[in-house]
Coordinates of C-alpha atoms and ligand atoms in Angstrom, one line a residue:
M707 CA 100.3 -129.1 -67.0
H708 CA 97.6 -126.5 -67.0
A709 CA 96.4 -127.6 -70.5
C710 CA 96.5 -131.2 -69.5
K711 CA 94.3 -130.5 -66.5
H712 CA 91.9 -128.6 -68.6
N713 CA 91.8 -131.4 -71.1
R714 CA 91.1 -133.9 -68.4
M715 CA 88.2 -131.9 -67.0
E716 CA 86.8 -131.6 -70.5
I717 CA 86.9 -135.4 -70.9
A718 CA 85.4 -135.9 -67.5
S719 CA 82.6 -133.6 -68.2
I720 CA 81.9 -135.2 -71.6
L721 CA 81.9 -138.5 -69.9
C722 CA 79.7 -137.2 -67.2
C723 CA 77.2 -135.9 -69.8
Y724 CA 77.3 -139.2 -71.6
L725 CA 76.6 -141.1 -68.4
L726 CA 73.8 -138.7 -67.5
Y727 CA 72.3 -139.2 -71.1
Q728 CA 72.5 -142.9 -70.7
L729 CA 70.9 -142.7 -67.3
A730 CA 68.1 -140.5 -68.7
L731 CA 67.3 -142.7 -71.6
P732 CA 64.1 -144.8 -71.2
K733 CA 64.7 -147.9 -69.2
P734 CA 62.5 -150.7 -70.5
I735 CA 61.2 -153.4 -68.1
P736 CA 62.8 -156.6 -69.3
G737 CA 60.6 -158.9 -71.2
I738 CA 57.8 -156.5 -72.1
P739 CA 57.7 -155.4 -75.8
Y740 CA 58.2 -151.8 -76.8
N741 CA 58.9 -149.6 -79.9
E742 CA 62.6 -149.9 -80.6
V743 CA 62.9 -146.3 -81.7
S744 CA 61.4 -145.1 -78.5
V745 CA 64.4 -146.1 -76.4
R746 CA 66.9 -144.3 -78.5
G747 CA 66.0 -140.8 -77.4
L748 CA 65.3 -139.0 -74.1
L749 CA 61.8 -138.3 -75.1
G750 CA 60.8 -142.0 -75.5
D751 CA 57.4 -142.3 -77.2
L752 CA 56.6 -138.6 -77.0
P753 CA 57.6 -137.7 -80.6
A754 CA 55.6 -140.6 -82.0
L755 CA 52.7 -139.7 -79.7
A756 CA 52.9 -136.1 -80.9
R757 CA 52.7 -137.2 -84.5
H758 CA 49.8 -139.4 -83.7
V759 CA 47.9 -136.6 -82.0
K760 CA 48.6 -134.3 -85.0
D761 CA 47.0 -136.9 -87.2
G762 CA 43.8 -136.7 -85.2
G763 CA 44.6 -139.4 -82.6
N764 CA 44.8 -139.1 -78.8
F765 CA 46.7 -140.9 -76.0
A766 CA 44.2 -143.7 -75.8
S767 CA 44.3 -144.4 -79.6
Y768 CA 48.1 -144.2 -79.4
A769 CA 48.1 -146.9 -76.7
L770 CA 45.8 -149.0 -78.7
S771 CA 47.8 -148.7 -82.0
T772 CA 51.0 -149.6 -80.1
V773 CA 49.4 -152.8 -78.7
R774 CA 48.2 -153.7 -82.2
A775 CA 51.6 -152.9 -83.9
L776 CA 53.5 -155.0 -81.3
N777 CA 50.8 -157.6 -81.4
S778 CA 51.1 -158.1 -77.7
P779 CA 48.5 -157.8 -74.8
L780 CA 51.2 -156.3 -72.6
V781 CA 53.5 -153.6 -73.9
Q782 CA 55.3 -150.6 -72.5
I783 CA 55.6 -147.0 -73.6
F784 CA 57.8 -144.1 -72.4
V785 CA 55.8 -140.9 -72.0
R786 CA 57.4 -139.5 -68.9
P787 CA 61.0 -138.3 -69.5
F788 CA 63.2 -139.5 -66.6
G789 CA 60.2 -141.4 -65.3
K790 CA 59.2 -145.1 -65.3
P791 CA 57.7 -146.8 -68.3
N792 CA 53.9 -147.0 -68.6
V793 CA 52.7 -150.5 -69.0
L794 CA 49.6 -151.1 -71.2
L795 CA 47.4 -154.1 -70.5
A796 CA 45.0 -155.1 -73.3
D797 CA 43.3 -158.2 -72.0
F798 CA 40.0 -158.5 -70.2
G799 CA 40.8 -161.6 -68.2
E800 CA 44.0 -160.3 -66.8
A801 CA 42.6 -156.8 -66.2
R802 CA 39.6 -158.2 -64.4
D803 CA 41.7 -160.3 -62.1
L804 CA 44.0 -157.3 -61.4
L805 CA 41.0 -154.9 -60.7
L806 CA 39.0 -157.4 -58.6
H807 CA 41.4 -159.4 -56.7
R808 CA 45.0 -158.3 -56.7
K809 CA 46.1 -156.3 -53.7
E810 CA 49.4 -155.5 -55.4
F811 CA 47.7 -152.9 -57.5
D812 CA 45.9 -149.8 -56.2
R813 CA 44.6 -146.4 -57.4
S814 CA 47.2 -144.8 -59.5
R815 CA 48.7 -141.4 -58.6
V816 CA 47.5 -140.1 -62.1
A817 CA 43.9 -139.6 -60.7
G818 CA 45.2 -137.4 -57.9
D819 CA 47.6 -135.5 -60.2
L820 CA 44.7 -134.6 -62.5
T821 CA 42.3 -133.4 -59.8
K822 CA 44.4 -131.9 -57.1
G823 CA 44.1 -128.3 -58.4
F824 CA 40.4 -128.1 -57.9
A825 CA 39.5 -131.0 -55.5
H826 CA 42.6 -131.6 -53.6
D827 CA 41.0 -133.8 -50.9
H828 CA 38.6 -135.8 -53.0
H829 CA 38.8 -139.6 -52.2
I830 CA 39.6 -140.5 -55.9
K831 CA 43.3 -139.9 -55.1
L832 CA 43.5 -142.0 -52.0
K833 CA 44.9 -145.5 -51.9
T834 CA 42.4 -148.1 -50.8
G835 CA 42.5 -148.1 -47.0
E836 CA 41.1 -146.6 -43.8
A837 CA 41.2 -143.0 -44.9
W838 CA 39.4 -143.8 -48.2
K839 CA 36.8 -145.9 -46.4
S840 CA 36.2 -143.2 -43.8
Q841 CA 35.8 -140.5 -46.4
R842 CA 33.4 -142.7 -48.4
R843 CA 31.2 -142.9 -45.3
L844 CA 30.2 -139.3 -46.0
I845 CA 28.6 -140.3 -49.3
Q846 CA 27.4 -143.7 -48.3
D847 CA 23.9 -144.7 -49.3
L848 CA 23.4 -142.1 -52.0
M849 CA 23.5 -144.9 -54.6
T850 CA 20.9 -147.1 -53.1
P851 CA 17.7 -147.8 -55.1
N852 CA 15.7 -146.2 -52.4
Y853 CA 17.6 -143.0 -52.4
L854 CA 17.9 -142.8 -56.2
H855 CA 14.3 -143.6 -56.9
N856 CA 12.7 -141.4 -54.2
V857 CA 15.0 -138.4 -53.7
A858 CA 17.4 -138.0 -56.7
G859 CA 15.2 -139.6 -59.4
P860 CA 12.4 -137.1 -59.5
V861 CA 14.6 -134.1 -59.9
V862 CA 16.7 -135.8 -62.5
Y863 CA 13.6 -136.9 -64.4
Q864 CA 12.3 -133.4 -64.4
K865 CA 15.5 -132.2 -66.1
A866 CA 15.3 -135.0 -68.7
R867 CA 11.7 -133.8 -69.4
M868 CA 13.1 -130.3 -70.0
L869 CA 15.5 -131.7 -72.5
M870 CA 12.7 -133.4 -74.4
D871 CA 10.7 -130.1 -74.4
L872 CA 13.8 -128.4 -75.8
W873 CA 14.1 -131.0 -78.6
R874 CA 10.4 -131.0 -79.4
I875 CA 10.8 -127.3 -80.3
K876 CA 14.1 -127.9 -82.1
A877 CA 12.7 -130.9 -84.0
E878 CA 9.7 -128.7 -85.2
I879 CA 12.0 -125.9 -86.4
A880 CA 14.6 -128.2 -87.9
G881 CA 12.0 -130.2 -89.8
E882 CA 14.0 -133.5 -89.9
R883 CA 17.2 -131.6 -90.7
P884 CA 20.1 -132.5 -88.3
F885 CA 21.1 -130.2 -85.5
E886 CA 24.1 -130.3 -83.1
A887 CA 23.1 -132.3 -80.1
S888 CA 26.1 -132.5 -77.8
D889 CA 25.7 -129.2 -76.1
D890 CA 22.0 -130.0 -75.3
V891 CA 23.0 -133.4 -74.0
F892 CA 25.8 -131.8 -71.9
R893 CA 23.3 -129.3 -70.4
G894 CA 20.9 -132.1 -69.6
A895 CA 23.6 -134.2 -67.9
L896 CA 25.0 -131.2 -66.0
D897 CA 21.5 -130.2 -64.8
G898 CA 20.9 -133.9 -63.8
V899 CA 24.0 -134.2 -61.6
M900 CA 23.5 -130.7 -60.1
S901 CA 19.9 -131.7 -59.2
F902 CA 21.3 -134.9 -57.7
C903 CA 23.7 -132.7 -55.6
F904 CA 21.5 -129.8 -54.6
G905 CA 17.9 -131.1 -55.1
E906 CA 15.2 -128.6 -55.7
R907 CA 17.5 -125.8 -54.5
F908 CA 19.1 -126.0 -57.9
R909 CA 17.0 -123.9 -60.2
D910 CA 19.2 -121.8 -62.3
T911 CA 19.7 -124.6 -64.9
A912 CA 21.7 -125.0 -68.0
M913 CA 18.7 -126.0 -70.0
G914 CA 16.5 -123.0 -69.0
P915 CA 18.4 -120.4 -71.1
A916 CA 18.5 -122.9 -74.0
I917 CA 14.7 -123.2 -74.0
D918 CA 14.2 -119.4 -73.4
A919 CA 16.5 -118.7 -76.4
L920 CA 14.2 -120.9 -78.6
H921 CA 11.1 -119.1 -77.5
E922 CA 12.6 -115.7 -78.4
L923 CA 13.8 -117.0 -81.7
D924 CA 12.8 -115.3 -84.9
R925 CA 11.9 -118.4 -86.9
G926 CA 11.6 -116.6 -90.2
A927 CA 15.3 -115.5 -89.9
M928 CA 16.3 -119.1 -88.9
E929 CA 14.8 -120.6 -92.1
L930 CA 17.1 -118.5 -94.2
K931 CA 20.2 -119.8 -92.5
H932 CA 20.4 -123.3 -93.8
D933 CA 20.0 -122.4 -97.5
G934 CA 17.2 -124.9 -97.8
N935 CA 19.7 -127.8 -98.1
P936 CA 18.0 -130.6 -96.2
R937 CA 21.3 -132.3 -95.3
E938 CA 22.9 -129.1 -93.9
P939 CA 22.6 -128.9 -90.1
V940 CA 20.4 -126.2 -88.7
K941 CA 22.4 -124.0 -86.4
F942 CA 20.8 -122.9 -83.2
H943 CA 22.2 -120.2 -81.0
V944 CA 24.1 -121.6 -78.0
P945 CA 23.2 -119.3 -75.1
P946 CA 25.8 -118.8 -72.3
L947 CA 25.7 -120.6 -69.0
N948 CA 25.3 -118.8 -65.7
A949 CA 28.5 -118.0 -63.7
V950 CA 28.3 -121.1 -61.5
L951 CA 27.8 -123.6 -64.4
E952 CA 30.4 -121.7 -66.5
S953 CA 32.9 -122.1 -63.6
I954 CA 32.3 -125.8 -63.6
V955 CA 33.0 -126.1 -67.3
T956 CA 36.1 -124.0 -67.0
I957 CA 37.5 -126.1 -64.1
S958 CA 36.6 -129.3 -65.9
E959 CA 39.0 -128.4 -68.7
T960 CA 42.0 -127.9 -66.5
P961 CA 43.0 -131.5 -66.1
L962 CA 43.9 -131.5 -69.8
Q963 CA 46.6 -128.9 -69.2
V964 CA 48.1 -130.9 -66.5
Q965 CA 47.9 -134.3 -68.2
G966 CA 51.3 -135.8 -69.0
S967 CA 53.3 -133.2 -67.1
P968 CA 56.2 -134.8 -65.2
W969 CA 55.7 -132.2 -62.4
P970 CA 52.0 -131.9 -61.9
G971 CA 52.3 -129.9 -58.7
L972 CA 54.3 -127.1 -60.4
K973 CA 52.0 -127.3 -63.4
W974 CA 49.0 -126.8 -61.2
A975 CA 50.5 -123.7 -59.6
F976 CA 51.0 -122.4 -63.1
V977 CA 47.5 -123.2 -64.3
L978 CA 45.8 -121.7 -61.3
R979 CA 47.6 -118.4 -61.8
N980 CA 45.4 -117.9 -64.9
K981 CA 42.9 -115.3 -63.8
R982 CA 39.9 -116.9 -65.5
I983 CA 40.6 -120.2 -63.9
A984 CA 41.3 -118.7 -60.5
Q985 CA 38.0 -116.9 -60.6
A986 CA 36.2 -120.1 -61.6
V987 CA 37.6 -121.9 -58.7
E988 CA 36.5 -119.1 -56.4
V989 CA 32.9 -119.1 -57.8
K990 CA 32.7 -122.8 -57.3
E991 CA 34.1 -122.7 -53.7
R992 CA 31.6 -120.0 -52.8
Y993 CA 28.7 -121.7 -54.3
I994 CA 29.3 -125.0 -52.6
H995 CA 30.0 -123.3 -49.3
D996 CA 26.8 -121.3 -49.5
E997 CA 24.8 -124.4 -50.3
L998 CA 26.3 -126.2 -47.3
E999 CA 25.6 -123.2 -45.1
A1000 CA 21.9 -123.0 -46.2
I1001 CA 21.4 -126.6 -45.3
V1002 CA 23.2 -126.3 -41.9
E1003 CA 21.1 -123.2 -41.1
R1004 CA 17.9 -125.0 -42.0
L1005 CA 18.9 -127.9 -39.8
R1006 CA 19.5 -125.6 -36.9
A1007 CA 16.1 -124.0 -37.4
S1008 CA 14.2 -127.2 -37.5
E1009 CA 14.7 -130.8 -36.8
N1010 CA 12.7 -132.0 -39.8
D1011 CA 15.5 -133.7 -41.6
A1012 CA 13.9 -135.7 -44.4
E1013 CA 16.6 -135.9 -46.9
K1014 CA 16.2 -133.6 -49.9
S1015 CA 19.6 -133.8 -51.8
A1016 CA 23.0 -135.4 -51.8
V1017 CA 24.5 -132.4 -50.1
H1018 CA 21.8 -132.5 -47.4
H1019 CA 22.6 -136.2 -46.9
M1020 CA 26.3 -135.4 -46.4
V1021 CA 25.5 -132.8 -43.8
L1022 CA 23.4 -135.3 -41.9
R1023 CA 26.1 -137.9 -42.2
E1024 CA 28.8 -135.5 -41.0
R1025 CA 26.7 -134.6 -38.0
A1026 CA 26.1 -138.3 -37.1
L1027 CA 29.8 -139.2 -37.6
A1028 CA 31.0 -136.3 -35.5
E1029 CA 28.5 -137.2 -32.7
K1030 CA 29.7 -140.8 -32.8
E1031 CA 33.4 -139.8 -32.7
G1032 CA 32.8 -137.1 -30.0
R1033 CA 34.0 -134.2 -32.1
A1034 CA 32.5 -131.0 -33.5
P1035 CA 31.1 -131.5 -37.0
Q1036 CA 33.1 -129.9 -39.8
Y1037 CA 30.5 -129.0 -42.3
F1038 CA 32.7 -126.7 -44.4
S1039 CA 35.9 -128.8 -44.4
R1040 CA 38.0 -129.2 -47.6
V1041 CA 36.8 -132.8 -47.7
M1042 CA 33.1 -131.8 -47.6
I1043 CA 33.6 -129.3 -50.4
D1044 CA 35.7 -131.5 -52.5
E1045 CA 33.4 -134.5 -52.1
V1046 CA 30.5 -132.3 -53.2
F1047 CA 32.4 -131.1 -56.2
G1048 CA 33.5 -134.7 -56.9
F1049 CA 29.9 -135.6 -57.9
I1050 CA 29.9 -132.8 -60.4
F1051 CA 33.3 -133.3 -62.0
A1052 CA 33.0 -137.1 -62.1
G1053 CA 29.4 -137.1 -63.1
H1054 CA 28.6 -134.6 -65.8
E1055 CA 31.1 -135.0 -68.6
T1056 CA 31.1 -138.8 -68.3
T1057 CA 27.3 -139.1 -68.5
S1058 CA 26.9 -136.7 -71.3
T1059 CA 29.6 -138.3 -73.4
T1060 CA 28.0 -141.7 -73.0
I1061 CA 24.6 -140.4 -73.8
G1062 CA 26.2 -138.8 -76.9
W1063 CA 27.5 -142.1 -78.1
G1064 CA 24.1 -143.7 -77.4
L1065 CA 22.4 -141.1 -79.6
K1066 CA 24.7 -141.9 -82.5
L1067 CA 24.6 -145.7 -82.0
L1068 CA 20.8 -145.7 -81.9
A1069 CA 20.4 -143.4 -84.9
D1070 CA 22.7 -145.7 -86.9
N1071 CA 21.0 -149.0 -85.8
P1072 CA 17.3 -148.4 -86.4
H1073 CA 16.4 -152.0 -85.8
V1074 CA 17.7 -151.6 -82.3
S1075 CA 15.8 -148.3 -81.7
S1076 CA 12.6 -149.6 -83.1
K1077 CA 12.7 -152.8 -81.1
L1078 CA 13.4 -150.7 -78.0
R1079 CA 10.5 -148.4 -78.8
T1080 CA 8.1 -151.4 -79.2
V1081 CA 9.4 -152.9 -75.9
L1082 CA 8.9 -149.5 -74.1
R1083 CA 5.3 -149.2 -75.4
A1084 CA 4.5 -152.6 -74.1
S1085 CA 6.2 -152.0 -70.8
F1086 CA 4.5 -148.6 -70.2
A1087 CA 1.2 -149.8 -71.5
L1088 CA -0.8 -147.6 -69.2
A1089 CA 1.1 -144.4 -70.2
W1090 CA 0.6 -145.4 -73.8
S1091 CA -3.1 -145.9 -73.4
E1092 CA -3.5 -142.7 -71.5
A1093 CA -1.5 -140.8 -74.1
R1094 CA 1.0 -139.5 -71.7
Q1095 CA 4.7 -139.6 -70.7
P1096 CA 5.8 -142.5 -68.6
T1097 CA 6.5 -141.3 -65.0
M1098 CA 9.7 -141.4 -63.1
Q1099 CA 8.4 -144.3 -61.0
E1100 CA 7.3 -146.2 -64.0
I1101 CA 10.7 -145.8 -65.7
A1102 CA 12.7 -146.5 -62.6
R1103 CA 10.8 -149.7 -61.5
A1104 CA 9.9 -151.4 -64.8
H1105 CA 11.7 -154.6 -65.6
I1106 CA 12.8 -154.2 -69.2
P1107 CA 15.7 -156.6 -70.1
Y1108 CA 16.1 -155.0 -73.6
L1109 CA 16.5 -151.6 -72.2
D1110 CA 19.1 -152.7 -69.7
A1111 CA 20.9 -154.6 -72.5
T1112 CA 20.8 -151.5 -74.8
L1113 CA 22.3 -149.3 -72.0
E1114 CA 25.0 -151.8 -71.3
E1115 CA 25.9 -152.1 -75.0
I1116 CA 26.1 -148.3 -75.3
Q1117 CA 28.5 -148.3 -72.4
R1118 CA 30.5 -151.0 -74.1
C1119 CA 30.7 -149.5 -77.6
G1120 CA 31.0 -145.8 -76.5
G1121 CA 34.3 -146.2 -74.7
T1122 CA 33.8 -143.0 -72.7
T1123 CA 36.7 -143.8 -70.3
P1124 CA 39.1 -145.7 -72.6
I1125 CA 41.7 -146.3 -69.9
I1126 CA 41.6 -147.5 -66.3
D1127 CA 44.9 -146.9 -64.4
R1128 CA 46.4 -148.8 -61.5
E1129 CA 49.8 -148.6 -59.9
A1130 CA 51.8 -151.6 -58.7
V1131 CA 52.4 -150.9 -54.9
V1132 CA 54.9 -153.8 -54.7
D1133 CA 57.1 -155.7 -57.2
T1134 CA 54.7 -158.1 -58.9
Q1135 CA 53.8 -159.8 -62.2
L1136 CA 51.4 -159.5 -65.1
L1137 CA 51.0 -162.2 -67.8
G1138 CA 54.1 -163.8 -66.5
Q1139 CA 56.2 -160.6 -66.7
H1140 CA 57.9 -158.8 -63.8
I1141 CA 56.3 -155.4 -62.9
P1142 CA 58.4 -153.2 -60.7
K1143 CA 56.8 -151.4 -57.7
G1144 CA 55.6 -147.9 -58.8
T1145 CA 54.8 -148.9 -62.3
N1146 CA 51.6 -147.4 -63.8
V1147 CA 49.5 -150.0 -65.5
A1148 CA 46.9 -148.7 -68.0
C1149 CA 44.1 -151.2 -68.7
L1150 CA 42.7 -150.6 -72.2
V1151 CA 38.9 -150.6 -72.2
M1152 CA 38.3 -150.6 -75.9
G1153 CA 41.1 -152.9 -77.3
P1154 CA 41.7 -156.6 -77.9
S1155 CA 39.3 -158.9 -76.0
M1156 CA 36.9 -156.0 -75.5
M1157 CA 36.0 -154.7 -79.0
E1158 CA 38.3 -156.8 -81.2
P1159 CA 39.5 -160.4 -80.9
G1160 CA 41.9 -161.1 -77.9
L1161 CA 45.6 -161.7 -78.1
V1162 CA 46.0 -163.9 -75.0
G1163 CA 45.9 -167.7 -75.3
E1164 CA 44.3 -169.4 -72.4
G1165 CA 46.9 -170.5 -69.8
T1166 CA 49.2 -167.4 -70.0
R1167 CA 47.2 -165.3 -67.6
T1168 CA 48.5 -164.8 -64.1
I1169 CA 45.2 -165.7 -62.3
H1170 CA 46.7 -165.9 -58.8
T1171 CA 43.2 -166.3 -57.5
D1172 CA 40.5 -168.7 -58.3
K1173 CA 37.9 -166.4 -56.8
G1174 CA 34.8 -165.7 -58.8
T1175 CA 33.5 -167.2 -62.0
K1176 CA 35.2 -166.7 -65.3
V1177 CA 33.6 -164.5 -67.8
K1178 CA 33.1 -166.0 -71.2
P1179 CA 34.9 -164.1 -74.0
W1180 CA 32.8 -162.3 -76.7
D1181 CA 32.5 -164.3 -79.9
P1182 CA 35.3 -162.8 -82.2
S1183 CA 33.1 -162.9 -85.2
N1184 CA 30.9 -160.1 -84.0
I1185 CA 32.8 -158.6 -81.0
S1186 CA 32.9 -155.2 -82.6
S1187 CA 29.3 -154.8 -83.6
F1188 CA 26.7 -152.9 -81.6
D1189 CA 24.1 -155.5 -80.6
P1190 CA 22.2 -155.3 -77.3
E1191 CA 21.2 -159.0 -77.8
R1192 CA 24.6 -160.1 -76.6
W1193 CA 23.5 -159.1 -73.1
I1194 CA 20.2 -161.1 -73.3
A1195 CA 20.0 -164.7 -72.0
D1196 CA 17.1 -167.1 -72.2
K1197 CA 15.8 -168.3 -68.8
N1198 CA 13.0 -170.8 -69.1
G1199 CA 11.8 -169.3 -72.3
A1200 CA 11.9 -165.7 -71.0
E1201 CA 14.4 -163.0 -72.0
V1202 CA 16.5 -161.9 -69.1
F1203 CA 19.3 -159.3 -68.9
N1204 CA 22.7 -160.9 -68.1
P1205 CA 25.1 -158.2 -66.9
A1206 CA 27.9 -160.9 -66.8
A1207 CA 27.4 -162.0 -70.4
G1208 CA 30.9 -161.0 -71.5
P1209 CA 33.8 -158.5 -71.0
Q1210 CA 32.9 -155.0 -69.9
L1211 CA 35.1 -152.4 -68.3
A1212 CA 33.1 -149.2 -68.8
F1213 CA 33.0 -148.3 -65.1
G1214 CA 36.1 -150.2 -63.9
L1215 CA 35.8 -153.1 -61.5
G1216 CA 36.4 -153.9 -57.9
A1217 CA 36.6 -151.7 -54.8
R1218 CA 37.6 -148.7 -56.9
A1219 CA 35.1 -149.0 -59.7
C1220 CA 32.9 -146.0 -60.4
Y1221 CA 31.1 -144.8 -57.4
G1222 CA 28.4 -143.1 -59.4
K1223 CA 27.5 -146.0 -61.7
R1224 CA 23.9 -146.4 -60.5
L1225 CA 23.2 -142.8 -60.9
A1226 CA 24.6 -142.8 -64.4
Y1227 CA 22.4 -145.8 -65.3
L1228 CA 19.4 -144.1 -63.9
Q1229 CA 20.1 -140.9 -65.8
M1230 CA 20.5 -143.0 -69.0
R1231 CA 17.5 -145.1 -68.4
I1232 CA 15.3 -141.9 -68.0
F1233 CA 16.9 -140.2 -71.0
F1234 CA 16.6 -143.0 -73.5
S1235 CA 13.2 -144.1 -72.4
L1236 CA 11.8 -140.5 -72.9
L1237 CA 13.8 -140.0 -76.1
L1238 CA 12.4 -143.1 -77.8
W1239 CA 9.0 -142.5 -76.4
N1240 CA 8.9 -139.1 -78.1
F1241 CA 11.1 -139.3 -81.1
E1242 CA 12.3 -141.4 -84.0
L1243 CA 16.0 -141.0 -84.6
L1244 CA 16.6 -140.5 -88.3
P1245 CA 20.1 -141.3 -89.6
C1246 CA 22.3 -138.2 -90.0
P1247 CA 24.2 -137.6 -93.2
P1248 CA 27.5 -139.6 -93.3
V1249 CA 29.8 -136.6 -92.8
L1250 CA 28.0 -135.9 -89.5
S1251 CA 27.9 -139.6 -88.3
D1252 CA 31.5 -140.8 -88.3
Y1253 CA 32.8 -142.4 -85.1
S1254 CA 36.0 -140.3 -84.7
S1255 CA 36.5 -139.1 -81.2
G1256 CA 38.6 -136.7 -79.2
L1257 CA 39.9 -137.5 -75.7
V1258 CA 39.1 -134.3 -73.8
I1259 CA 38.4 -135.5 -70.3
T1260 CA 36.4 -138.4 -71.6
N1261 CA 36.5 -139.9 -75.1
K1262 CA 33.9 -137.7 -76.8
P1263 CA 32.4 -138.2 -80.3
K1264 CA 33.7 -135.4 -82.6
H1265 CA 30.3 -135.4 -84.4
C1266 CA 27.1 -135.7 -82.3
Y1267 CA 24.1 -134.6 -84.3
A1268 CA 20.4 -135.4 -84.0
C1269 CA 17.8 -135.7 -86.7
L1270 CA 14.5 -136.1 -84.9
R1271 CA 11.0 -136.9 -86.0
E1272 CA 8.3 -136.6 -83.3
V1273 CA 6.4 -139.8 -82.9
N1274 CA 3.6 -138.5 -80.7
S1275 CA 2.5 -135.3 -79.1
F1276 CA 1.9 -136.6 -75.6
K1277 CA 2.3 -134.2 -72.8
Ligands
HEM1074 C1 28.4 -142.9 -67.8 C2 28.9 -142.2 -66.8 C3 30.2 -142.6 -66.0 C4 31.3 -143.3 -66.4 C5 31.5 -144.0 -67.8 C6 32.2 -143.4 -65.3 C7 33.4 -144.1 -65.4 C8 34.2 -144.2 -64.2 C9 35.5 -144.9 -64.3 C10 36.0 -145.8 -65.4 C11 36.0 -144.8 -63.0 C12 37.4 -145.4 -62.5 C13 37.1 -146.8 -62.1 C14 38.3 -147.6 -61.7 O1 39.4 -147.1 -61.6 O2 38.2 -148.9 -61.6 C15 35.2 -143.9 -62.2 C16 35.4 -143.6 -60.9 C17 34.6 -142.7 -60.2 N1 33.4 -142.2 -60.6 FE1 32.5 -142.6 -62.4 N2 31.7 -142.7 -64.3 C18 30.4 -142.2 -64.6 C19 29.6 -141.5 -63.8 C20 29.8 -141.1 -62.6 C21 28.9 -140.3 -61.8 C22 27.5 -139.9 -62.2 C23 29.5 -140.1 -60.5 C24 29.0 -139.4 -59.3 C25 27.9 -138.8 -59.0 C26 30.8 -140.7 -60.6 C27 31.7 -140.8 -59.6 C28 32.9 -141.4 -59.6 C29 33.8 -141.5 -58.5 C30 33.6 -140.8 -57.1 C31 34.9 -142.3 -58.8 C32 36.2 -142.6 -58.0 C33 35.8 -143.8 -57.1 C34 37.0 -144.1 -56.2 O3 38.2 -143.7 -56.5 O4 36.9 -144.8 -55.2 N3 30.9 -141.3 -61.8 N4 34.1 -143.6 -63.0
NAG1075 C1 27.7 -163.7 -82.6 O1 28.0 -164.8 -83.4 C2 27.8 -166.0 -82.7 C3 28.2 -167.2 -83.6 O2 27.8 -167.0 -85.0 C4 26.3 -166.2 -82.4 O3 26.0 -167.3 -81.7 C5 25.9 -165.0 -81.5 O4 24.5 -165.0 -81.3 C6 26.3 -163.6 -82.2 N1 26.1 -162.6 -81.2 C7 25.6 -161.4 -81.5 C8 25.5 -160.4 -80.4 O5 25.2 -161.2 -82.6

């Protein structure tokens, strides 16, 4: 009797375990292809993903390889044990419709999961609605041409000039040998976005110490370091950043630790217990608070409120909004601090990665760089004849289709943000397949129909809406080549830039597309104009010019070197 009862309990518990196991196995969405092996274990695609990463891949390249292997524009993978499948969408037409028109999809919770440890109340996590709209009011108008050209532009331009100064010295020392460029580009982009935020108050730059270090350099000792081998990169000392900038770098690396965790809240609590990270957050909080305070103080002291920086603009907005709503302004709220930090974390790594890709693409396509240089010389004819640098106003206001086209093509081929996530907020459909509420849909920016021929036949797309015009697909014969001409159209015999020439997802689309897009374009416009004005980009040795990448926060080139020859000595 006793033994029998024991036996029955054992059977029951085995049965129970078996049922739990069955329940915990990945549950595919019917009709959407997946890797067969992935549904046989609790870990789904994770073992295969781990192998892929070990071989030098990353999440985005795994997603792409799955789409290719299953030869389907809509697939599912299982990367969250006990969680829902992740749907991958690799088709521009369907993705465009989803992002632009379909209310059934909204900001995915992934964005909030990855940022809540250091910018808990930033609007990136909010679903599109009243709360999001009202928070965006704080940063409204910062991307208008007027603001960008007159307030942000001049300080951003000045930082780009510093980078050119730095590279003039490096080019002279390196003597046409390659040197590592990504740290310098990173410093330039960081200084650029910090200047956008804090205006002229931001003086303790990332570029300053890099330039100082070069002035102090013992050039004789340097010469010895590269063994005289002209293909060997010259190694320059990388000076440390100041405490504030270092804290930004430290914080920017944290999302990587949280990425893919099934319990992001717990994971953040763990990550923030790290002393170095906790300190970085504290330094960042204090800095932003002090900057806000300085501006509020100045505002109290004088009513002269000509806008001087993005943070200044936000303080004025908050004052005006509070007045309108009949409440006291909250200058130091979590929202204010997180929105300021939002510019920095969303703006520095993205811009510097894209500029890094641009540097490589232009060095490897000399016909493009020399055409662009010729076009720039014609456009800034006055600066050329006066043997000087083009000014900020000249660069910002000139109408140069080939420059616009080149920047657009760098965005397309760089693939800085290779995935754009959305979440189904109701049960819905994609490409004719059922998508349950709560499913994360990852739109692939670099895959079929973007950088390689598409997989979807006309007629299979959902296209619920007939809003907007259709975008013509890229010609499959040259879809993967770097060629700015694809963005150029002919209008009554004149070259014009056509931003709708074909598929592009670099900044996302729709209401939740990149907020900072115009600032990013301005920074790139200034950087590449000055770069080609001053230097010829020589090709780097093949070992330093491959296109492998690592997905850190953005999809960064593993090798980013510059081999520069000064083309003039204009001041
Ligand atoms: C080349 C540089 C940049 C790239 C490639 C880039 C890319 C992106 C992408 C792909 C998204 C998501 C779009 C979507 O979900 O549809 C995004 C969102 C966002 N970006 Fe950028 N970005 C860049 C620069 C910047 C800069 C300079 C800023 C700010 C100063 C910025 C601020 C933001 C913000 C606030 C969002 C969230 C918008 C929202 O949720 O409503 N970005 N960006
Ligand atoms: C791509 O190929 C097509 C057809 O040969 C051609 O018309 C088009 O100009 C090419 N585009 C680019 C960007 O080279």
